[in-house]
Tab-separated table of C-alpha atoms in Angstrom:
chain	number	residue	atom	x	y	z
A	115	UNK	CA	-18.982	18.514	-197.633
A	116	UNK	CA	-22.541	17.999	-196.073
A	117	UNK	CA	-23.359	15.593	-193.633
A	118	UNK	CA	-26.349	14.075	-195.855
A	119	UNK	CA	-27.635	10.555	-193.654
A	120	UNK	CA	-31.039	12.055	-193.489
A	121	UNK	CA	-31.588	14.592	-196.599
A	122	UNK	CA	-33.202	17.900	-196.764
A	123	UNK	CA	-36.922	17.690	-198.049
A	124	UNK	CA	-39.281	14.976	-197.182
A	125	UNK	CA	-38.478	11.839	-198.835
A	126	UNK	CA	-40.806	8.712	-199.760
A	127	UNK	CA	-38.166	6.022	-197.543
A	128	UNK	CA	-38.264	2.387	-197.683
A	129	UNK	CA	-37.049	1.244	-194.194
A	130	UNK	CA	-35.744	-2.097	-194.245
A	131	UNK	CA	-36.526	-3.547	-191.132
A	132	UNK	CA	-35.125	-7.127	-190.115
A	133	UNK	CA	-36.734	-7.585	-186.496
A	134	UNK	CA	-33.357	-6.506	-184.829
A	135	UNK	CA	-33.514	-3.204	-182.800
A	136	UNK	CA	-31.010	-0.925	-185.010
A	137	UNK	CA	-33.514	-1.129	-187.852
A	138	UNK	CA	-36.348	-0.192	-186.169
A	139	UNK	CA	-34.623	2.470	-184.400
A	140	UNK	CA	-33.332	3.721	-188.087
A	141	UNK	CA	-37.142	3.868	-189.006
A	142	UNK	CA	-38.077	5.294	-185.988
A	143	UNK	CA	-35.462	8.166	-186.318
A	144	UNK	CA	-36.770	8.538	-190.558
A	145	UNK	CA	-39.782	9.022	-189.247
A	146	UNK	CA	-39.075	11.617	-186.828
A	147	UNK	CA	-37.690	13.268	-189.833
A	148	UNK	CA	-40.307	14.307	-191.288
A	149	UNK	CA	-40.007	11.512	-193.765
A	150	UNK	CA	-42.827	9.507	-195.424
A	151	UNK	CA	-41.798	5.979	-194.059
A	152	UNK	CA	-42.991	2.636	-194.956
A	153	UNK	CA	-41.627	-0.561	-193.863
A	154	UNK	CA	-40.709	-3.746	-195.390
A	155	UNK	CA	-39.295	-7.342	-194.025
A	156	UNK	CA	-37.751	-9.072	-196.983
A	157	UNK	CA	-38.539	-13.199	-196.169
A	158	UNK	CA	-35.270	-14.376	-197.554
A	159	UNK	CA	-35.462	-17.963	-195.738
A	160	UNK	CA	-37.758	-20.446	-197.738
A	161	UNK	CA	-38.670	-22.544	-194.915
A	162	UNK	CA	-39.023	-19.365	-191.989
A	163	UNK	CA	-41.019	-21.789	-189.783
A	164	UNK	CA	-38.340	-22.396	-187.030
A	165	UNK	CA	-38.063	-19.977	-184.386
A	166	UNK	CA	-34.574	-18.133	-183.117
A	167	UNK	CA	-32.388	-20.588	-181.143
A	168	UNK	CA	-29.964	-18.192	-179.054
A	169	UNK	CA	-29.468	-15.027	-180.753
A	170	UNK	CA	-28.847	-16.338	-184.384
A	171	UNK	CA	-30.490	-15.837	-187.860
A	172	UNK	CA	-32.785	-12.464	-188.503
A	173	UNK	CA	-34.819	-14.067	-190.962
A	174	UNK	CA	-37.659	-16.485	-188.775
A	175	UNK	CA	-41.413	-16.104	-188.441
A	176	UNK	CA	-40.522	-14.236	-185.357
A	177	UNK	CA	-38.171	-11.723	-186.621
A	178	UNK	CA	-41.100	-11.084	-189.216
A	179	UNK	CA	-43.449	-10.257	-186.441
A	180	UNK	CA	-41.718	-8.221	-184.632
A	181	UNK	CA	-40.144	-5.908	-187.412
A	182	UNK	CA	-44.894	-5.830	-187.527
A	183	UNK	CA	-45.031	-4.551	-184.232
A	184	UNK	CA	-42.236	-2.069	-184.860
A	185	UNK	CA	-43.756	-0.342	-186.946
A	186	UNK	CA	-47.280	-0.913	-185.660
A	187	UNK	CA	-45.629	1.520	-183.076
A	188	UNK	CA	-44.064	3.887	-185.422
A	189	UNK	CA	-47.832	3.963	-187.138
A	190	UNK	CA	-46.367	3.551	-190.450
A	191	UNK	CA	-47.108	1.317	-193.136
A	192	UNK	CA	-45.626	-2.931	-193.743
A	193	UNK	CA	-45.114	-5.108	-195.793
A	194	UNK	CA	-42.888	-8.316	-196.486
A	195	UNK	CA	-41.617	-8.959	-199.445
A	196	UNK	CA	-40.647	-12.810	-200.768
A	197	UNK	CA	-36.868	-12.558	-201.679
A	198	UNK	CA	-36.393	-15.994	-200.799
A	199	UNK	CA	-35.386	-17.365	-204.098
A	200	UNK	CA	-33.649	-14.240	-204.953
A	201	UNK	CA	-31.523	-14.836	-202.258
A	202	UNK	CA	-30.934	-18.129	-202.378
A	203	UNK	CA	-29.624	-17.795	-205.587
A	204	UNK	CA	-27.513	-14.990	-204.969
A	205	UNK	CA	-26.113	-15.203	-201.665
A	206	UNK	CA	-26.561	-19.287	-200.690
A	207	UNK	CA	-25.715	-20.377	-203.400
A	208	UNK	CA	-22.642	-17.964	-204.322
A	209	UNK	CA	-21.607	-19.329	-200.573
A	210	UNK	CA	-21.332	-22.590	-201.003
A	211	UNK	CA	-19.788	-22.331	-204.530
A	212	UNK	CA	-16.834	-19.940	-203.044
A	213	UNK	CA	-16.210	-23.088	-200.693
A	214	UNK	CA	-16.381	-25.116	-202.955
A	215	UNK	CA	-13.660	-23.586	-204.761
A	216	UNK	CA	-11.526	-23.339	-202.013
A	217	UNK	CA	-12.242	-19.838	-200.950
A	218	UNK	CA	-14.000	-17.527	-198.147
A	219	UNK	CA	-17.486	-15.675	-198.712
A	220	UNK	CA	-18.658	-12.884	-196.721
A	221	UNK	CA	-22.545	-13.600	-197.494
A	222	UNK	CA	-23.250	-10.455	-195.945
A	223	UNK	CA	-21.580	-8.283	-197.979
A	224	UNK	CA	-23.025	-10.136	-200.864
A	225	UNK	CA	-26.500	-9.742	-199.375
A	226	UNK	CA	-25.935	-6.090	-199.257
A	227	UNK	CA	-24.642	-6.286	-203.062
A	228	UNK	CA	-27.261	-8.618	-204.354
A	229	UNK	CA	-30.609	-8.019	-202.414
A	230	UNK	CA	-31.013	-5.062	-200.008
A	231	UNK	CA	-29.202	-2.322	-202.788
A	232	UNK	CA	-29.926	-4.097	-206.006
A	233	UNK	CA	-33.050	-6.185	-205.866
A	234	UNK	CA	-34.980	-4.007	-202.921
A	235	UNK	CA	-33.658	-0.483	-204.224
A	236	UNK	CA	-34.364	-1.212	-207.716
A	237	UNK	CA	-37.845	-2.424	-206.732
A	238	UNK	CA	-37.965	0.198	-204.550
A	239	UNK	CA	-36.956	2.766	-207.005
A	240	UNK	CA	-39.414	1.071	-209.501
A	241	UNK	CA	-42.344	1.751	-206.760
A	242	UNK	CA	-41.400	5.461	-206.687
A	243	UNK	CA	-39.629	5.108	-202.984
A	244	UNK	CA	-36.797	7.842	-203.114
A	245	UNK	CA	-34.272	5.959	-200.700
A	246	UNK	CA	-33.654	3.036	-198.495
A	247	UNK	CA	-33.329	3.156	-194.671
A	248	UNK	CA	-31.639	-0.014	-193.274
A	249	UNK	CA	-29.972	-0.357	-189.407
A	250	UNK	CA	-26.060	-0.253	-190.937
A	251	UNK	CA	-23.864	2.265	-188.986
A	252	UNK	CA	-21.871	3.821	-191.957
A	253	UNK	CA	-22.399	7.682	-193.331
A	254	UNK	CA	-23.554	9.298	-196.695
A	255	UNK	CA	-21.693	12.570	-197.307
A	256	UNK	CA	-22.556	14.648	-200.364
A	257	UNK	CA	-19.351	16.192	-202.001
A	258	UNK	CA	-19.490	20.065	-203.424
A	259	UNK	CA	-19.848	18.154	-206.754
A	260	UNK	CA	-22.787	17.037	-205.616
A	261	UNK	CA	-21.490	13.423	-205.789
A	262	UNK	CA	-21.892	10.948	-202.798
A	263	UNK	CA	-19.037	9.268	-200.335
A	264	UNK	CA	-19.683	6.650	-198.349
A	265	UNK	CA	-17.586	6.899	-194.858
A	266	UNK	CA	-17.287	5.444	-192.256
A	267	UNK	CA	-19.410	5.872	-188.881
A	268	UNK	CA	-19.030	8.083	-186.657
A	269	UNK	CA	-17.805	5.035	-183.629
A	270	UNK	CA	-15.521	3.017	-185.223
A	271	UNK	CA	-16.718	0.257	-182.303
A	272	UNK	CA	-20.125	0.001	-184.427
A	273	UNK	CA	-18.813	0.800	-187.967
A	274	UNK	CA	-20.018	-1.390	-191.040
A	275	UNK	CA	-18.707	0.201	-193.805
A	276	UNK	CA	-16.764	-2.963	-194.614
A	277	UNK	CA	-20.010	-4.823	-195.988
A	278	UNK	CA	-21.299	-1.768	-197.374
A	279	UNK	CA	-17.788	-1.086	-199.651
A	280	UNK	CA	-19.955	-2.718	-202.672
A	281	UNK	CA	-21.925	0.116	-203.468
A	282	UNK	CA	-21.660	2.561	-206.082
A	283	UNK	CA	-22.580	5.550	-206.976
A	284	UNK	CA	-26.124	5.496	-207.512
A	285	UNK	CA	-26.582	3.244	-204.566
A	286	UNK	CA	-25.384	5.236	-202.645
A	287	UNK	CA	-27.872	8.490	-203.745
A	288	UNK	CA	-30.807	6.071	-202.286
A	289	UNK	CA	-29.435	5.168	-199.374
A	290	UNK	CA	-30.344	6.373	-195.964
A	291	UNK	CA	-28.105	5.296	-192.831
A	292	UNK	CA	-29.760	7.171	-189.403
A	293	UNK	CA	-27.567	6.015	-187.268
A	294	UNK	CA	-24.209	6.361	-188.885
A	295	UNK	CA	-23.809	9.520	-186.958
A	296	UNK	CA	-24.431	8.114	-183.708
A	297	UNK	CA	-22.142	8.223	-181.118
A	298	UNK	CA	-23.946	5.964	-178.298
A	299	UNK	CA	-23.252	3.248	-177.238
A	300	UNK	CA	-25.692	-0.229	-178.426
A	301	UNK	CA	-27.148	0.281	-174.516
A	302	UNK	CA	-28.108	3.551	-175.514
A	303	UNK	CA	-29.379	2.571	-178.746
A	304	UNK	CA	-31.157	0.388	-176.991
A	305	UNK	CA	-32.620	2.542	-174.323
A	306	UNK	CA	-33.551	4.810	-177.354
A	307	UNK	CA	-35.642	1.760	-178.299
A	308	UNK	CA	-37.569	1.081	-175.138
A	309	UNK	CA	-37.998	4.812	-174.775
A	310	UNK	CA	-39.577	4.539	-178.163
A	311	UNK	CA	-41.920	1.998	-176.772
A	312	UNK	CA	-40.602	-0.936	-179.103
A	313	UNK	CA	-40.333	-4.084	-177.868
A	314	UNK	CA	-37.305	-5.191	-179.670
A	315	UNK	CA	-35.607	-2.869	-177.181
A	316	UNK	CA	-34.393	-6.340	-175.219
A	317	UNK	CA	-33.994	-8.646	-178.690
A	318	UNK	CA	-30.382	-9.616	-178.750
A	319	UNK	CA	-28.514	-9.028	-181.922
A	320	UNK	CA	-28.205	-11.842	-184.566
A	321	UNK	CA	-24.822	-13.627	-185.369
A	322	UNK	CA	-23.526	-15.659	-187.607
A	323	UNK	CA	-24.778	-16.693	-191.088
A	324	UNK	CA	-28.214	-16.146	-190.734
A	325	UNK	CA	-29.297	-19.141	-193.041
A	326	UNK	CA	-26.919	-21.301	-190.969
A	327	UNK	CA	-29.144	-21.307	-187.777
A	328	UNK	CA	-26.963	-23.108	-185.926
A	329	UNK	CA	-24.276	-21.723	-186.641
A	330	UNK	CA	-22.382	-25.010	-188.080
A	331	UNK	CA	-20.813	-23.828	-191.269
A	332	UNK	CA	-19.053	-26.850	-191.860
A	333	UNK	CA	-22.174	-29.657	-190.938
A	334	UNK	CA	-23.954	-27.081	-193.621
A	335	UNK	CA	-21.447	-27.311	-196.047
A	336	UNK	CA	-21.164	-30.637	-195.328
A	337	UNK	CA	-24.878	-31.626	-196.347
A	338	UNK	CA	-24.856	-29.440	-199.072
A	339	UNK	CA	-21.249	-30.524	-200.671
A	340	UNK	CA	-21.241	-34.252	-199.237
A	341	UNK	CA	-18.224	-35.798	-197.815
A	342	UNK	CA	-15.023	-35.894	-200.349
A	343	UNK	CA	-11.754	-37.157	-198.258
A	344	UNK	CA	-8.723	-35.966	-198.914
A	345	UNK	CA	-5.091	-35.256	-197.298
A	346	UNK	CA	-3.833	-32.657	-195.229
A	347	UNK	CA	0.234	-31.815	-196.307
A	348	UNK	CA	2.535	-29.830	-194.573
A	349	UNK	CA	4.467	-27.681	-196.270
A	350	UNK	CA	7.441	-30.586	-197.923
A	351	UNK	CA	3.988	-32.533	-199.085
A	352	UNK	CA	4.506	-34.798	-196.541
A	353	UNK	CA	0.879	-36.428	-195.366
A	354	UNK	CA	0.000	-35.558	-191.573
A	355	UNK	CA	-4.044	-35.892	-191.752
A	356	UNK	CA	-6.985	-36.302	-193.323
A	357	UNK	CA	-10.027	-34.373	-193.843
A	358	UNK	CA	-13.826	-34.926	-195.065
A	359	UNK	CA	-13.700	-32.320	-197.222
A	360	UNK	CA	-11.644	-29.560	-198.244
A	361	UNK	CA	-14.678	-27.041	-197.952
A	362	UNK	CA	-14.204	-27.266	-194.615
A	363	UNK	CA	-11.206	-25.628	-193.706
A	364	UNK	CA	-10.578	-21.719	-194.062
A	365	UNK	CA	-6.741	-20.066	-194.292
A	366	UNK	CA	-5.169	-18.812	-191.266
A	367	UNK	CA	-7.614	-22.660	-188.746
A	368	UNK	CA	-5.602	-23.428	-186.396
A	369	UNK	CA	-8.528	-25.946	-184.303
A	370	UNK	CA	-10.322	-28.675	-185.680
A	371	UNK	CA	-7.235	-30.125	-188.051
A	372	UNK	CA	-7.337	-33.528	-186.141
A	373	UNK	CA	-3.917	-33.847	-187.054
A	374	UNK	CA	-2.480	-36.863	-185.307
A	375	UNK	CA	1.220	-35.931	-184.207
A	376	UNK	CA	3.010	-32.340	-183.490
A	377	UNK	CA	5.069	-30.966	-185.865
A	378	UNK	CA	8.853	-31.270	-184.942
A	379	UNK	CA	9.431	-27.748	-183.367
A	380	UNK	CA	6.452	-28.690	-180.960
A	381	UNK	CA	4.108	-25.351	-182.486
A	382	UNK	CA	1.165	-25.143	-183.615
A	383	UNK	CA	0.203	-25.381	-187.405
A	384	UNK	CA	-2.456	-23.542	-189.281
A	385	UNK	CA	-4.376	-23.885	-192.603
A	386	UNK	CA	-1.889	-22.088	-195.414
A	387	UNK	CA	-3.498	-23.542	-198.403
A	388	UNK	CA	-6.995	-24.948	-199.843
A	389	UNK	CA	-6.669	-26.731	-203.497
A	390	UNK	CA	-10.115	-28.059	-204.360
A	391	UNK	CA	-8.334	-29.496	-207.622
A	392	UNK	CA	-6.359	-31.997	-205.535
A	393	UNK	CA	-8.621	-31.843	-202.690
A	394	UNK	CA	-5.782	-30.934	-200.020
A	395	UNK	CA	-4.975	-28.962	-197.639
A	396	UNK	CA	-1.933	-27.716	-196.403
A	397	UNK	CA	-0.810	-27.260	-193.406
A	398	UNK	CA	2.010	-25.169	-191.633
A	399	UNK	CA	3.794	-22.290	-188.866
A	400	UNK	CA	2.260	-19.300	-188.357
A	401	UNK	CA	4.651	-17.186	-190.204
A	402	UNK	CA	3.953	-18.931	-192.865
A	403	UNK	CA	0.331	-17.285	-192.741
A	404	UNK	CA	2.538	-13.944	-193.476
A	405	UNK	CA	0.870	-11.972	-196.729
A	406	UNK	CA	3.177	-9.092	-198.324
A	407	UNK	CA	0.655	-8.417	-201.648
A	408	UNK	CA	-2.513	-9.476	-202.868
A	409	UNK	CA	-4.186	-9.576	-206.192
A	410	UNK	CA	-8.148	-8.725	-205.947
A	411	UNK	CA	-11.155	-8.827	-209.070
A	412	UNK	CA	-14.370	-7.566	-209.615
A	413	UNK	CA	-13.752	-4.541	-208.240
A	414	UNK	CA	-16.589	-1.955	-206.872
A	415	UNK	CA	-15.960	1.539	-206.457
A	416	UNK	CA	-18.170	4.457	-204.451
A	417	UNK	CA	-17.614	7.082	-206.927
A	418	UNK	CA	-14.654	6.822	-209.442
A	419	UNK	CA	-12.021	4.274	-209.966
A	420	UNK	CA	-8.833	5.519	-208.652
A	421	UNK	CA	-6.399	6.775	-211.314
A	422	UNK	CA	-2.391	5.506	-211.048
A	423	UNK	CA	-1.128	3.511	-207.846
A	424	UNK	CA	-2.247	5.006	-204.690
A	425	UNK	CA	-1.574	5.024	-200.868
A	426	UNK	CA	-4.928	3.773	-198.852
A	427	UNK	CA	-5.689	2.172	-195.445
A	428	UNK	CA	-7.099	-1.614	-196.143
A	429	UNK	CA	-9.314	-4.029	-194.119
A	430	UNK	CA	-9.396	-7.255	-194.664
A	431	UNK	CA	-12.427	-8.574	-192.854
A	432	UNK	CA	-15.576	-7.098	-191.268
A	433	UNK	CA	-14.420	-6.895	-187.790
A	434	UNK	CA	-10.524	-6.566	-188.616
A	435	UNK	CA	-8.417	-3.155	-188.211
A	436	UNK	CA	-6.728	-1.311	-190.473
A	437	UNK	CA	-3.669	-1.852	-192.736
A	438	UNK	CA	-1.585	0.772	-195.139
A	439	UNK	CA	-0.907	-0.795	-198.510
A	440	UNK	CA	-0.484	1.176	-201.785
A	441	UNK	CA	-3.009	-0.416	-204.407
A	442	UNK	CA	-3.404	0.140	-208.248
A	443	UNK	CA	-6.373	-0.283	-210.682
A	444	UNK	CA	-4.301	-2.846	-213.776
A	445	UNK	CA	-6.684	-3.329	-216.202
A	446	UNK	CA	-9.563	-4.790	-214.370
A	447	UNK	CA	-7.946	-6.126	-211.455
A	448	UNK	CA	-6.658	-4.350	-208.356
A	449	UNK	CA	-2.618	-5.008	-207.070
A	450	UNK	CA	-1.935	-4.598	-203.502
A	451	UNK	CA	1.102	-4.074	-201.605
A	452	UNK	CA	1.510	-4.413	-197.570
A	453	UNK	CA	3.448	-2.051	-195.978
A	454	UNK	CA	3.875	-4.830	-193.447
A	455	UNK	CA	2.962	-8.409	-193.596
A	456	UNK	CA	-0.522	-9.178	-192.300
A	457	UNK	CA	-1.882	-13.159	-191.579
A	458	UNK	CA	-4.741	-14.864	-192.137
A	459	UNK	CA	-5.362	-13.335	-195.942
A	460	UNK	CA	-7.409	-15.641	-198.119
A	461	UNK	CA	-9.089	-15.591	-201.755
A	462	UNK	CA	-12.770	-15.067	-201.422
A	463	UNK	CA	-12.149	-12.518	-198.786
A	464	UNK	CA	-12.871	-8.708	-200.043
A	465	UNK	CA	-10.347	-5.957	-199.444
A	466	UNK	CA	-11.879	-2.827	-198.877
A	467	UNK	CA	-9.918	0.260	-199.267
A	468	UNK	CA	-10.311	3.918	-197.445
A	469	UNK	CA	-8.891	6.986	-198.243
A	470	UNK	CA	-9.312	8.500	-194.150
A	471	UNK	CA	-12.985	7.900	-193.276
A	472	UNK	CA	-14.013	7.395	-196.820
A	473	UNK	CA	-15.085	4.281	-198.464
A	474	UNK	CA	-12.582	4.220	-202.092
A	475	UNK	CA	-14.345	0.523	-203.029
A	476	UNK	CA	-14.178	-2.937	-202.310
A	477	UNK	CA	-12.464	-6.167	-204.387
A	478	UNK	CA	-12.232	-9.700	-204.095
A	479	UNK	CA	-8.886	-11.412	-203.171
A	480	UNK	CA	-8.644	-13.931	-205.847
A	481	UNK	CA	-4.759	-14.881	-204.382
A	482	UNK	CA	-2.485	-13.806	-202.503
A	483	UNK	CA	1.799	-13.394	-202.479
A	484	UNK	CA	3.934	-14.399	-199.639
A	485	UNK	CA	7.325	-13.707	-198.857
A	486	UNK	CA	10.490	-15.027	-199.854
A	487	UNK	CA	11.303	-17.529	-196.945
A	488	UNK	CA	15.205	-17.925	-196.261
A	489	UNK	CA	16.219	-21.265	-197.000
A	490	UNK	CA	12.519	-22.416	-197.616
């Protein structure tokens, strides 16, 4: 295999720049490629007009201008592009529906899905760009079939392969990811940045949702959904609380339950269940949380489906570690089975699966199968 984040030949590259400092420092390092470079902001807030408060959000007037002065520096070419509505209907949206339904979104892997490899690249494509640059630390590795992997990067501190695990294929041909292969530190990217002479050297990194500026999820969800009060159960049905709004709560909460008494053995409970239907939520023990298998849909794969049941590595969210289940492609869903129990597993959530350092494809956890509890 070849090592293929920045391809032979010069390349016409759409760099993706948000404002932040890895995406100006993957344009930077295009550039210095020998690539032909141009750079784009994609507006994907409808009313930009607030600045940053802290270090959330990467889609304000001021991220807009300084992804301008990036490349004002890099002497290349930008433009933003209105994706606003795009994205509102595709990622917003999709959020608040998943809650809705008693599940948990990533919007950033949707994001990735939806607009910066489906709506940019296939505008890109349309314009006669040959790939897309963006800031993600992940790797493209051309296979002696000439087919493409997606692994993961080279520090597995930095690695985002988990919200890239939607792409396919042909994606993944277009894709450019400069520093994938970087093994430095964000200081050093950083220094790499003011050594560059661009001023987002100092900007500190977004968090969050970035259409939640303040980071409230629930207060969002909560104008958006209204409030709808229901019960919270433990596990015999029994009522301990009450809630606002099932919407609210995510499997695996333990703070914010306002549950009025302790449960008998003195521990702490956690969120176990979510049922929109009935508007409840249940309540329970950590080991409850316990997750042995998992069924997952719409599945995405980087290259082609696996064949027969298979032995990968899982993670479960962007920032979690590693788990070995064995997982098989039934019809068009994908069966998983834990080696050993993991917590905190909901529907919504994808499962991405890894075969070493490659990327196999992601799912979405539409439930998931708990143990048999002695003398539950």
């Amino acid at each position: 295999m070849t090592d293929s984040t920045v391809p032979p030949g010069r390349l016409r590259v759409l760099a993706a720049m948000s404002g932040g400092v890895d995406s100006a420092v993957a344009a930077a390092r295009a550039t210095e490629a020998g690539h032909e470079v141009t750079g784009v902001h994609l507006a994907l807030s409808a009313n930009p007009k607030s600045f940053r408060t802290g270090a959330r959000g990467c889609c304000t007037i001021e991220d807009s201008r300084d992804a301008r002065r990036a490349a004002d520096v890099l002497g290349i070419p930008f433009y933003v592009w209105d994706m606003a509505e795009r994205f509102r209907e595709d990622v917003v949206e999709d959020f608040v529906a998943e809650y809705e339904a008693g599940r948990t979104p990533n919007p950033c892997l949707r994001c990735n899905e939806k607009i910066k490899f489906a709506a940019l690249l296939d505008k890109a494509l349309a314009l006669g760009f040959d790939a897309v640059c963006t800031g993600h630390y992940a790797t493209v590795v051309t296979a002696e079939d000439g087919t493409r992997e997606l692994h993961r990067a080279s520090d597995m501190a930095k690695d985002q392969s988990y919200v890239l695990g939607v792409l396919d294929e042909r994606q993944l041909a277009h894709a450019m990811f400069p520093l994938g292969d970087t093994l430095t530190t964000k200081e050093e990217i950083r220094a790499e940045a003011e050594q560059r002479g661009l001023a987002v050297a100092k900007k500190p990194d977004s968090h969050d949702i970035c259409f939640i500026a303040d980071g409230d999820t629930q207060g969002f969800l909560a104008r958006r959904l209204g409030v709808a009060e229901g019960d919270i159960l433990d596990e015999d049905g029994n009522r301990v609380g009450g809630h606002e709004g099932a919407y609210g709560f995510t499997v695996g909460q333990r703070k914010g339950l306002r549950i009025g008494h302790p449960a008998a053995d003195g521990k702490p409970r956690y969120v176990l269940d979510i049922s929109p239907v009935e508007n409840t939520v249940t309540v329970g023990p950590r080991e409850a949380l316990d997750v042995v298998g998992l069924t997952a849909i719409s599945p995405r794969w980087c290259g082609s489906p696996p064949q027969g049941p298979g032995t990968y590595t899982a993670q479960l969210r962007a920032h979690g570690g590693e788990t070995t289940v064995t997982a098989e492609l039934v019809a068009d869903r994908l069966e998983v089975d834990f080696t050993e129990p993991v917590r905190g597993v909901a529907p919504g959530q994808a499962i991405v699966l890894y075969d070493g350092t490659r990327v196999v494809g992601s799912a979405t956890i539409s439930r998931t199968r708990r143990p048999e509890r002695v003398g539950g």
